[in-house]
């Protein structure tokens, strides 16, 4: 059989990458690959050879660990060279319960990341995630704009890490029953926060009072003709316009506090027991609000329907100060995103559908191999040995002790772990 020179070069490089014992990602080798399409071809060949080697060493843990480490370093190099998405969704319900140590490896693929979703339909799927320290390994975490941690069994104390993400505009903590009013100090420290989803958590009126503290002080001083007290400037003015508070302990008192807001676009109070009369004062304060469904007030019926029926995460990645100031923001932007979804267009690399699919599958495999390495290392190494090699550019948390998954034997196909925001997920954008 005659093969082309290009195929021969790809085979040779794949064999070199899969056989060499790597002590660090061979990034310099992979970065010299001229085209993403060639990179995808070499990646497929490497994966085939690694799978054969892994299958041959199935009953030899030390040899299997060696092959996994080689595959891990190669995947890291591909990630640094080719896989740098702006949006990423990780569904924990179809993974092997990713641990915090595995999620730290997002460092390799997060140079441009602005939108990150980590979702779980039940807290049991997130049992391996004990804290949010891995978020500091997201290389672009200080410029992260949208973060969803739905159903991830996160406590209010773990949220302290979010103070290191000052650019956050949209945050979802829905489905985390351990999040209570003590999280208010963290939420109040996010100056750009526009969208807040704390549905089905344990927050109440105290959280709303803390977030609106400066606005309440300014309103009182303006009414009394008094100057602002010293220290008021240390509190951020609350910019939150989208409040998703379904299933919380918010009462009619908390609703009355919201009247000090400068703008309110969406308020979801389902399953809170708030009377209709309490919502009337908000309708008088914000004339554009309309009662959409039950206890949902919204300027846009379309937005309210998607939030209620699809449990959509309202994205604010491209939101500007005047987005939605006219009638075009909340209505037209989600429509635009849904049109992209129907067209099958991904939001990953921008190289085209084949390369974007490769990017998503590659990140899936990187996380899956990292998790396998976590589990196998516990079997063949003493606890004092570091799990994954530390990287100089990563934060010191990369060297902390790893966490074992509850079911190390339940591994799934890597391509199921990560999916595009526009493939089978409710995804609304506030971008014009």
PDB file of N, CA and C in Angstrom, residues 266-346:
ATOM      1  N   UNK A 266     -35.368  40.976  34.987  1.00  0.00           N
ATOM      2  CA  UNK A 266     -35.983  39.673  35.215  1.00  0.00           C
ATOM      3  C   UNK A 266     -35.962  39.364  36.705  1.00  0.00           C
ATOM      4  N   UNK A 267     -37.082  38.868  37.211  1.00  0.00           N
ATOM      5  CA  UNK A 267     -37.182  38.439  38.608  1.00  0.00           C
ATOM      6  C   UNK A 267     -38.007  37.163  38.654  1.00  0.00           C
ATOM      7  N   UNK A 268     -37.388  36.077  39.107  1.00  0.00           N
ATOM      8  CA  UNK A 268     -38.057  34.785  39.203  1.00  0.00           C
ATOM      9  C   UNK A 268     -38.237  34.439  40.677  1.00  0.00           C
ATOM     10  N   UNK A 269     -39.477  34.415  41.140  1.00  0.00           N
ATOM     11  CA  UNK A 269     -39.791  34.145  42.545  1.00  0.00           C
ATOM     12  C   UNK A 269     -40.709  32.936  42.699  1.00  0.00           C
ATOM     13  N   UNK A 270     -40.630  32.002  41.787  1.00  0.00           N
ATOM     14  CA  UNK A 270     -41.461  30.806  41.902  1.00  0.00           C
ATOM     15  C   UNK A 270     -41.098  30.029  43.171  1.00  0.00           C
ATOM     16  N   UNK A 271     -42.098  29.426  43.784  1.00  0.00           N
ATOM     17  CA  UNK A 271     -41.942  28.590  44.979  1.00  0.00           C
ATOM     18  C   UNK A 271     -41.320  29.345  46.157  1.00  0.00           C
ATOM     19  N   UNK A 272     -41.583  30.626  46.212  1.00  0.00           N
ATOM     20  CA  UNK A 272     -41.108  31.427  47.351  1.00  0.00           C
ATOM     21  C   UNK A 272     -42.254  31.854  48.253  1.00  0.00           C
ATOM     22  N   UNK A 273     -43.471  31.728  47.799  1.00  0.00           N
ATOM     23  CA  UNK A 273     -44.618  32.120  48.603  1.00  0.00           C
ATOM     24  C   UNK A 273     -44.794  33.623  48.722  1.00  0.00           C
ATOM     25  N   UNK A 274     -44.233  34.386  47.801  1.00  0.00           N
ATOM     26  CA  UNK A 274     -44.366  35.842  47.835  1.00  0.00           C
ATOM     27  C   UNK A 274     -45.735  36.225  47.271  1.00  0.00           C
ATOM     28  N   UNK A 275     -46.525  37.028  47.995  1.00  0.00           N
ATOM     29  CA  UNK A 275     -47.872  37.391  47.510  1.00  0.00           C
ATOM     30  C   UNK A 275     -47.821  38.305  46.291  1.00  0.00           C
ATOM     31  N   UNK A 276     -48.894  38.272  45.537  1.00  0.00           N
ATOM     32  CA  UNK A 276     -48.993  39.087  44.314  1.00  0.00           C
ATOM     33  C   UNK A 276     -48.891  40.569  44.643  1.00  0.00           C
ATOM     34  N   UNK A 277     -49.365  40.994  45.801  1.00  0.00           N
ATOM     35  CA  UNK A 277     -49.320  42.411  46.164  1.00  0.00           C
ATOM     36  C   UNK A 277     -47.884  42.910  46.317  1.00  0.00           C
ATOM     37  N   UNK A 278     -46.966  42.008  46.717  1.00  0.00           N
ATOM     38  CA  UNK A 278     -45.574  42.424  46.868  1.00  0.00           C
ATOM     39  C   UNK A 278     -44.934  42.703  45.517  1.00  0.00           C
ATOM     40  N   UNK A 279     -45.398  42.020  44.477  1.00  0.00           N
ATOM     41  CA  UNK A 279     -44.845  42.243  43.141  1.00  0.00           C
ATOM     42  C   UNK A 279     -45.384  43.522  42.511  1.00  0.00           C
ATOM     43  N   UNK A 280     -46.527  43.975  42.981  1.00  0.00           N
ATOM     44  CA  UNK A 280     -47.141  45.166  42.386  1.00  0.00           C
ATOM     45  C   UNK A 280     -46.252  46.393  42.562  1.00  0.00           C
ATOM     46  N   UNK A 281     -45.556  46.503  43.699  1.00  0.00           N
ATOM     47  CA  UNK A 281     -44.698  47.670  43.914  1.00  0.00           C
ATOM     48  C   UNK A 281     -43.520  47.680  42.939  1.00  0.00           C
ATOM     49  N   UNK A 282     -43.040  46.504  42.531  1.00  0.00           N
ATOM     50  CA  UNK A 282     -41.973  46.447  41.537  1.00  0.00           C
ATOM     51  C   UNK A 282     -42.494  46.835  40.158  1.00  0.00           C
ATOM     52  N   UNK A 283     -43.734  46.458  39.856  1.00  0.00           N
ATOM     53  CA  UNK A 283     -44.325  46.828  38.569  1.00  0.00           C
ATOM     54  C   UNK A 283     -44.510  48.338  38.481  1.00  0.00           C
ATOM     55  N   UNK A 284     -44.825  48.972  39.617  1.00  0.00           N
ATOM     56  CA  UNK A 284     -44.942  50.438  39.611  1.00  0.00           C
ATOM     57  C   UNK A 284     -43.571  51.094  39.496  1.00  0.00           C
ATOM     58  N   UNK A 285     -42.559  50.493  40.143  1.00  0.00           N
ATOM     59  CA  UNK A 285     -41.202  51.063  40.119  1.00  0.00           C
ATOM     60  C   UNK A 285     -40.554  50.883  38.760  1.00  0.00           C
ATOM     61  N   UNK A 286     -40.796  49.748  38.094  1.00  0.00           N
ATOM     62  CA  UNK A 286     -40.205  49.449  36.790  1.00  0.00           C
ATOM     63  C   UNK A 286     -41.338  49.199  35.798  1.00  0.00           C
ATOM     64  N   UNK A 287     -41.782  50.226  35.087  1.00  0.00           N
ATOM     65  CA  UNK A 287     -42.982  50.118  34.239  1.00  0.00           C
ATOM     66  C   UNK A 287     -42.866  49.086  33.115  1.00  0.00           C
ATOM     67  N   UNK A 288     -41.633  48.746  32.701  1.00  0.00           N
ATOM     68  CA  UNK A 288     -41.481  47.790  31.601  1.00  0.00           C
ATOM     69  C   UNK A 288     -41.697  46.342  32.039  1.00  0.00           C
ATOM     70  N   UNK A 289     -41.719  46.086  33.336  1.00  0.00           N
ATOM     71  CA  UNK A 289     -41.897  44.728  33.832  1.00  0.00           C
ATOM     72  C   UNK A 289     -43.337  44.272  33.655  1.00  0.00           C
ATOM     73  N   UNK A 290     -43.474  43.007  33.272  1.00  0.00           N
ATOM     74  CA  UNK A 290     -44.790  42.407  33.144  1.00  0.00           C
ATOM     75  C   UNK A 290     -44.780  41.046  33.822  1.00  0.00           C
ATOM     76  N   UNK A 291     -45.914  40.656  34.408  1.00  0.00           N
ATOM     77  CA  UNK A 291     -46.024  39.342  35.018  1.00  0.00           C
ATOM     78  C   UNK A 291     -46.108  38.311  33.904  1.00  0.00           C
ATOM     79  N   UNK A 292     -45.054  37.480  33.796  1.00  0.00           N
ATOM     80  CA  UNK A 292     -44.961  36.553  32.671  1.00  0.00           C
ATOM     81  C   UNK A 292     -45.576  35.196  33.006  1.00  0.00           C
ATOM     82  N   UNK A 293     -45.073  34.525  34.023  1.00  0.00           N
ATOM     83  CA  UNK A 293     -45.581  33.207  34.393  1.00  0.00           C
ATOM     84  C   UNK A 293     -45.553  33.079  35.908  1.00  0.00           C
ATOM     85  N   UNK A 294     -46.713  32.938  36.509  1.00  0.00           N
ATOM     86  CA  UNK A 294     -46.780  32.784  37.955  1.00  0.00           C
ATOM     87  C   UNK A 294     -46.161  33.952  38.681  1.00  0.00           C
ATOM     88  N   UNK A 295     -45.018  33.709  39.334  1.00  0.00           N
ATOM     89  CA  UNK A 295     -44.324  34.746  40.099  1.00  0.00           C
ATOM     90  C   UNK A 295     -43.056  35.188  39.375  1.00  0.00           C
ATOM     91  N   UNK A 296     -43.134  35.354  38.072  1.00  0.00           N
ATOM     92  CA  UNK A 296     -41.987  35.783  37.263  1.00  0.00           C
ATOM     93  C   UNK A 296     -42.306  37.132  36.636  1.00  0.00           C
ATOM     94  N   UNK A 297     -41.467  38.103  36.924  1.00  0.00           N
ATOM     95  CA  UNK A 297     -41.580  39.416  36.294  1.00  0.00           C
ATOM     96  C   UNK A 297     -40.448  39.551  35.280  1.00  0.00           C
ATOM     97  N   UNK A 298     -40.774  40.034  34.095  1.00  0.00           N
ATOM     98  CA  UNK A 298     -39.758  40.146  33.054  1.00  0.00           C
ATOM     99  C   UNK A 298     -40.155  41.207  32.046  1.00  0.00           C
ATOM    100  N   UNK A 299     -39.138  41.849  31.477  1.00  0.00           N
ATOM    101  CA  UNK A 299     -39.384  42.778  30.373  1.00  0.00           C
ATOM    102  C   UNK A 299     -39.635  42.021  29.075  1.00  0.00           C
ATOM    103  N   UNK A 300     -39.208  40.759  29.016  1.00  0.00           N
ATOM    104  CA  UNK A 300     -39.306  39.964  27.799  1.00  0.00           C
ATOM    105  C   UNK A 300     -40.027  38.668  28.098  1.00  0.00           C
ATOM    106  N   UNK A 301     -41.120  38.413  27.416  1.00  0.00           N
ATOM    107  CA  UNK A 301     -41.852  37.168  27.574  1.00  0.00           C
ATOM    108  C   UNK A 301     -41.006  35.998  27.071  1.00  0.00           C
ATOM    109  N   UNK A 302     -40.270  36.227  26.007  1.00  0.00           N
ATOM    110  CA  UNK A 302     -39.415  35.175  25.447  1.00  0.00           C
ATOM    111  C   UNK A 302     -38.342  34.754  26.453  1.00  0.00           C
ATOM    112  N   UNK A 303     -37.695  35.726  27.080  1.00  0.00           N
ATOM    113  CA  UNK A 303     -36.662  35.433  28.065  1.00  0.00           C
ATOM    114  C   UNK A 303     -37.252  34.673  29.250  1.00  0.00           C
ATOM    115  N   UNK A 304     -38.399  35.127  29.746  1.00  0.00           N
ATOM    116  CA  UNK A 304     -39.029  34.464  30.886  1.00  0.00           C
ATOM    117  C   UNK A 304     -39.404  33.029  30.555  1.00  0.00           C
ATOM    118  N   UNK A 305     -39.930  32.792  29.351  1.00  0.00           N
ATOM    119  CA  UNK A 305     -40.335  31.440  28.961  1.00  0.00           C
ATOM    120  C   UNK A 305     -39.142  30.499  28.922  1.00  0.00           C
ATOM    121  N   UNK A 306     -38.003  30.972  28.417  1.00  0.00           N
ATOM    122  CA  UNK A 306     -36.823  30.119  28.326  1.00  0.00           C
ATOM    123  C   UNK A 306     -36.210  29.855  29.691  1.00  0.00           C
ATOM    124  N   UNK A 307     -36.232  30.850  30.560  1.00  0.00           N
ATOM    125  CA  UNK A 307     -35.691  30.655  31.898  1.00  0.00           C
ATOM    126  C   UNK A 307     -36.550  29.680  32.693  1.00  0.00           C
ATOM    127  N   UNK A 308     -37.871  29.803  32.559  1.00  0.00           N
ATOM    128  CA  UNK A 308     -38.779  28.964  33.327  1.00  0.00           C
ATOM    129  C   UNK A 308     -38.871  27.558  32.750  1.00  0.00           C
ATOM    130  N   UNK A 309     -39.045  27.451  31.440  1.00  0.00           N
ATOM    131  CA  UNK A 309     -39.307  26.155  30.826  1.00  0.00           C
ATOM    132  C   UNK A 309     -38.031  25.368  30.525  1.00  0.00           C
ATOM    133  N   UNK A 310     -36.949  26.059  30.191  1.00  0.00           N
ATOM    134  CA  UNK A 310     -35.709  25.377  29.808  1.00  0.00           C
ATOM    135  C   UNK A 310     -34.627  25.467  30.868  1.00  0.00           C
ATOM    136  N   UNK A 311     -34.879  26.205  31.944  1.00  0.00           N
ATOM    137  CA  UNK A 311     -33.874  26.427  32.974  1.00  0.00           C
ATOM    138  C   UNK A 311     -32.568  26.910  32.344  1.00  0.00           C
ATOM    139  N   UNK A 312     -32.687  27.862  31.445  1.00  0.00           N
ATOM    140  CA  UNK A 312     -31.532  28.352  30.706  1.00  0.00           C
ATOM    141  C   UNK A 312     -30.618  29.178  31.598  1.00  0.00           C
ATOM    142  N   UNK A 313     -29.330  29.088  31.316  1.00  0.00           N
ATOM    143  CA  UNK A 313     -28.351  29.940  31.969  1.00  0.00           C
ATOM    144  C   UNK A 313     -28.218  31.208  31.143  1.00  0.00           C
ATOM    145  N   UNK A 314     -28.608  32.331  31.719  1.00  0.00           N
ATOM    146  CA  UNK A 314     -28.568  33.606  30.999  1.00  0.00           C
ATOM    147  C   UNK A 314     -27.118  34.074  30.925  1.00  0.00           C
ATOM    148  N   UNK A 315     -26.589  34.112  29.727  1.00  0.00           N
ATOM    149  CA  UNK A 315     -25.180  34.440  29.518  1.00  0.00           C
ATOM    150  C   UNK A 315     -25.013  35.939  29.315  1.00  0.00           C
ATOM    151  N   UNK A 316     -23.932  36.495  29.853  1.00  0.00           N
ATOM    152  CA  UNK A 316     -23.650  37.929  29.714  1.00  0.00           C
ATOM    153  C   UNK A 316     -22.234  38.150  29.202  1.00  0.00           C
ATOM    154  N   UNK A 317     -21.712  37.209  28.417  1.00  0.00           N
ATOM    155  CA  UNK A 317     -20.321  37.311  27.951  1.00  0.00           C
ATOM    156  C   UNK A 317     -20.052  38.598  27.193  1.00  0.00           C
ATOM    157  N   UNK A 318     -20.982  38.989  26.308  1.00  0.00           N
ATOM    158  CA  UNK A 318     -20.736  40.170  25.493  1.00  0.00           C
ATOM    159  C   UNK A 318     -21.583  41.352  25.874  1.00  0.00           C
ATOM    160  N   UNK A 319     -22.119  41.338  27.094  1.00  0.00           N
ATOM    161  CA  UNK A 319     -23.023  42.405  27.522  1.00  0.00           C
ATOM    162  C   UNK A 319     -22.260  43.706  27.742  1.00  0.00           C
ATOM    163  N   UNK A 320     -22.872  44.807  27.317  1.00  0.00           N
ATOM    164  CA  UNK A 320     -22.335  46.128  27.576  1.00  0.00           C
ATOM    165  C   UNK A 320     -23.314  46.896  28.435  1.00  0.00           C
ATOM    166  N   UNK A 321     -22.894  48.051  28.895  1.00  0.00           N
ATOM    167  CA  UNK A 321     -23.739  48.805  29.831  1.00  0.00           C
ATOM    168  C   UNK A 321     -25.095  49.154  29.234  1.00  0.00           C
ATOM    169  N   UNK A 322     -25.134  49.411  27.908  1.00  0.00           N
ATOM    170  CA  UNK A 322     -26.403  49.823  27.318  1.00  0.00           C
ATOM    171  C   UNK A 322     -27.146  48.659  26.686  1.00  0.00           C
ATOM    172  N   UNK A 323     -26.634  47.408  26.834  1.00  0.00           N
ATOM    173  CA  UNK A 323     -27.355  46.268  26.296  1.00  0.00           C
ATOM    174  C   UNK A 323     -28.687  46.136  27.014  1.00  0.00           C
ATOM    175  N   UNK A 324     -29.754  46.117  26.238  1.00  0.00           N
ATOM    176  CA  UNK A 324     -31.068  45.977  26.841  1.00  0.00           C
ATOM    177  C   UNK A 324     -31.663  47.293  27.277  1.00  0.00           C
ATOM    178  N   UNK A 325     -30.928  48.384  27.114  1.00  0.00           N
ATOM    179  CA  UNK A 325     -31.489  49.673  27.511  1.00  0.00           C
ATOM    180  C   UNK A 325     -32.673  50.021  26.621  1.00  0.00           C
ATOM    181  N   UNK A 326     -32.557  49.668  25.330  1.00  0.00           N
ATOM    182  CA  UNK A 326     -33.701  49.809  24.439  1.00  0.00           C
ATOM    183  C   UNK A 326     -34.461  48.492  24.466  1.00  0.00           C
ATOM    184  N   UNK A 327     -35.413  48.345  23.595  1.00  0.00           N
ATOM    185  CA  UNK A 327     -36.181  47.108  23.588  1.00  0.00           C
ATOM    186  C   UNK A 327     -35.485  45.967  22.899  1.00  0.00           C
ATOM    187  N   UNK A 328     -34.264  46.171  22.380  1.00  0.00           N
ATOM    188  CA  UNK A 328     -33.653  45.133  21.557  1.00  0.00           C
ATOM    189  C   UNK A 328     -32.808  44.154  22.333  1.00  0.00           C
ATOM    190  N   UNK A 329     -32.379  44.509  23.562  1.00  0.00           N
ATOM    191  CA  UNK A 329     -31.410  43.671  24.268  1.00  0.00           C
ATOM    192  C   UNK A 329     -31.933  42.308  24.679  1.00  0.00           C
ATOM    193  N   UNK A 330     -32.792  42.240  25.689  1.00  0.00           N
ATOM    194  CA  UNK A 330     -33.196  40.946  26.200  1.00  0.00           C
ATOM    195  C   UNK A 330     -33.979  40.104  25.212  1.00  0.00           C
ATOM    196  N   UNK A 331     -34.696  40.733  24.262  1.00  0.00           N
ATOM    197  CA  UNK A 331     -35.503  39.948  23.348  1.00  0.00           C
ATOM    198  C   UNK A 331     -34.697  39.394  22.190  1.00  0.00           C
ATOM    199  N   UNK A 332     -33.948  40.265  21.501  1.00  0.00           N
ATOM    200  CA  UNK A 332     -33.298  39.847  20.269  1.00  0.00           C
ATOM    201  C   UNK A 332     -32.067  39.006  20.517  1.00  0.00           C
ATOM    202  N   UNK A 333     -31.329  39.253  21.614  1.00  0.00           N
ATOM    203  CA  UNK A 333     -30.082  38.531  21.826  1.00  0.00           C
ATOM    204  C   UNK A 333     -30.295  37.045  22.065  1.00  0.00           C
ATOM    205  N   UNK A 334     -31.220  36.629  22.961  1.00  0.00           N
ATOM    206  CA  UNK A 334     -31.456  35.199  23.081  1.00  0.00           C
ATOM    207  C   UNK A 334     -31.919  34.570  21.777  1.00  0.00           C
ATOM    208  N   UNK A 335     -32.722  35.296  20.992  1.00  0.00           N
ATOM    209  CA  UNK A 335     -33.164  34.772  19.695  1.00  0.00           C
ATOM    210  C   UNK A 335     -31.960  34.481  18.819  1.00  0.00           C
ATOM    211  N   UNK A 336     -30.984  35.393  18.838  1.00  0.00           N
ATOM    212  CA  UNK A 336     -29.794  35.233  18.016  1.00  0.00           C
ATOM    213  C   UNK A 336     -29.038  33.974  18.419  1.00  0.00           C
ATOM    214  N   UNK A 337     -28.923  33.733  19.733  1.00  0.00           N
ATOM    215  CA  UNK A 337     -28.220  32.543  20.203  1.00  0.00           C
ATOM    216  C   UNK A 337     -28.948  31.274  19.796  1.00  0.00           C
ATOM    217  N   UNK A 338     -30.283  31.282  19.894  1.00  0.00           N
ATOM    218  CA  UNK A 338     -31.032  30.093  19.550  1.00  0.00           C
ATOM    219  C   UNK A 338     -30.974  29.827  18.060  1.00  0.00           C
ATOM    220  N   UNK A 339     -30.879  30.867  17.239  1.00  0.00           N
ATOM    221  CA  UNK A 339     -30.706  30.669  15.802  1.00  0.00           C
ATOM    222  C   UNK A 339     -29.379  29.990  15.508  1.00  0.00           C
ATOM    223  N   UNK A 340     -28.335  30.368  16.230  1.00  0.00           N
ATOM    224  CA  UNK A 340     -27.039  29.703  16.074  1.00  0.00           C
ATOM    225  C   UNK A 340     -27.158  28.231  16.453  1.00  0.00           C
ATOM    226  N   UNK A 341     -27.936  27.949  17.518  1.00  0.00           N
ATOM    227  CA  UNK A 341     -28.088  26.565  17.956  1.00  0.00           C
ATOM    228  C   UNK A 341     -28.784  25.732  16.888  1.00  0.00           C
ATOM    229  N   UNK A 342     -29.820  26.299  16.282  1.00  0.00           N
ATOM    230  CA  UNK A 342     -30.555  25.564  15.264  1.00  0.00           C
ATOM    231  C   UNK A 342     -29.703  25.347  14.029  1.00  0.00           C
ATOM    232  N   UNK A 343     -28.770  26.262  13.783  1.00  0.00           N
ATOM    233  CA  UNK A 343     -27.893  26.115  12.634  1.00  0.00           C
ATOM    234  C   UNK A 343     -26.757  25.151  12.873  1.00  0.00           C
ATOM    235  N   UNK A 344     -26.605  24.638  14.095  1.00  0.00           N
ATOM    236  CA  UNK A 344     -25.575  23.663  14.388  1.00  0.00           C
ATOM    237  C   UNK A 344     -24.188  24.258  14.510  1.00  0.00           C
ATOM    238  N   UNK A 345     -24.087  25.532  14.674  1.00  0.00           N
ATOM    239  CA  UNK A 345     -22.784  26.177  14.744  1.00  0.00           C
ATOM    240  C   UNK A 345     -22.237  26.101  16.154  1.00  0.00           C
ATOM    241  N   UNK A 346     -21.002  25.703  16.299  1.00  0.00           N
ATOM    242  CA  UNK A 346     -20.396  25.624  17.615  1.00  0.00           C
ATOM    243  C   UNK A 346     -19.777  26.955  17.984  1.00  0.00           C
TER     244      UNK A 346
END
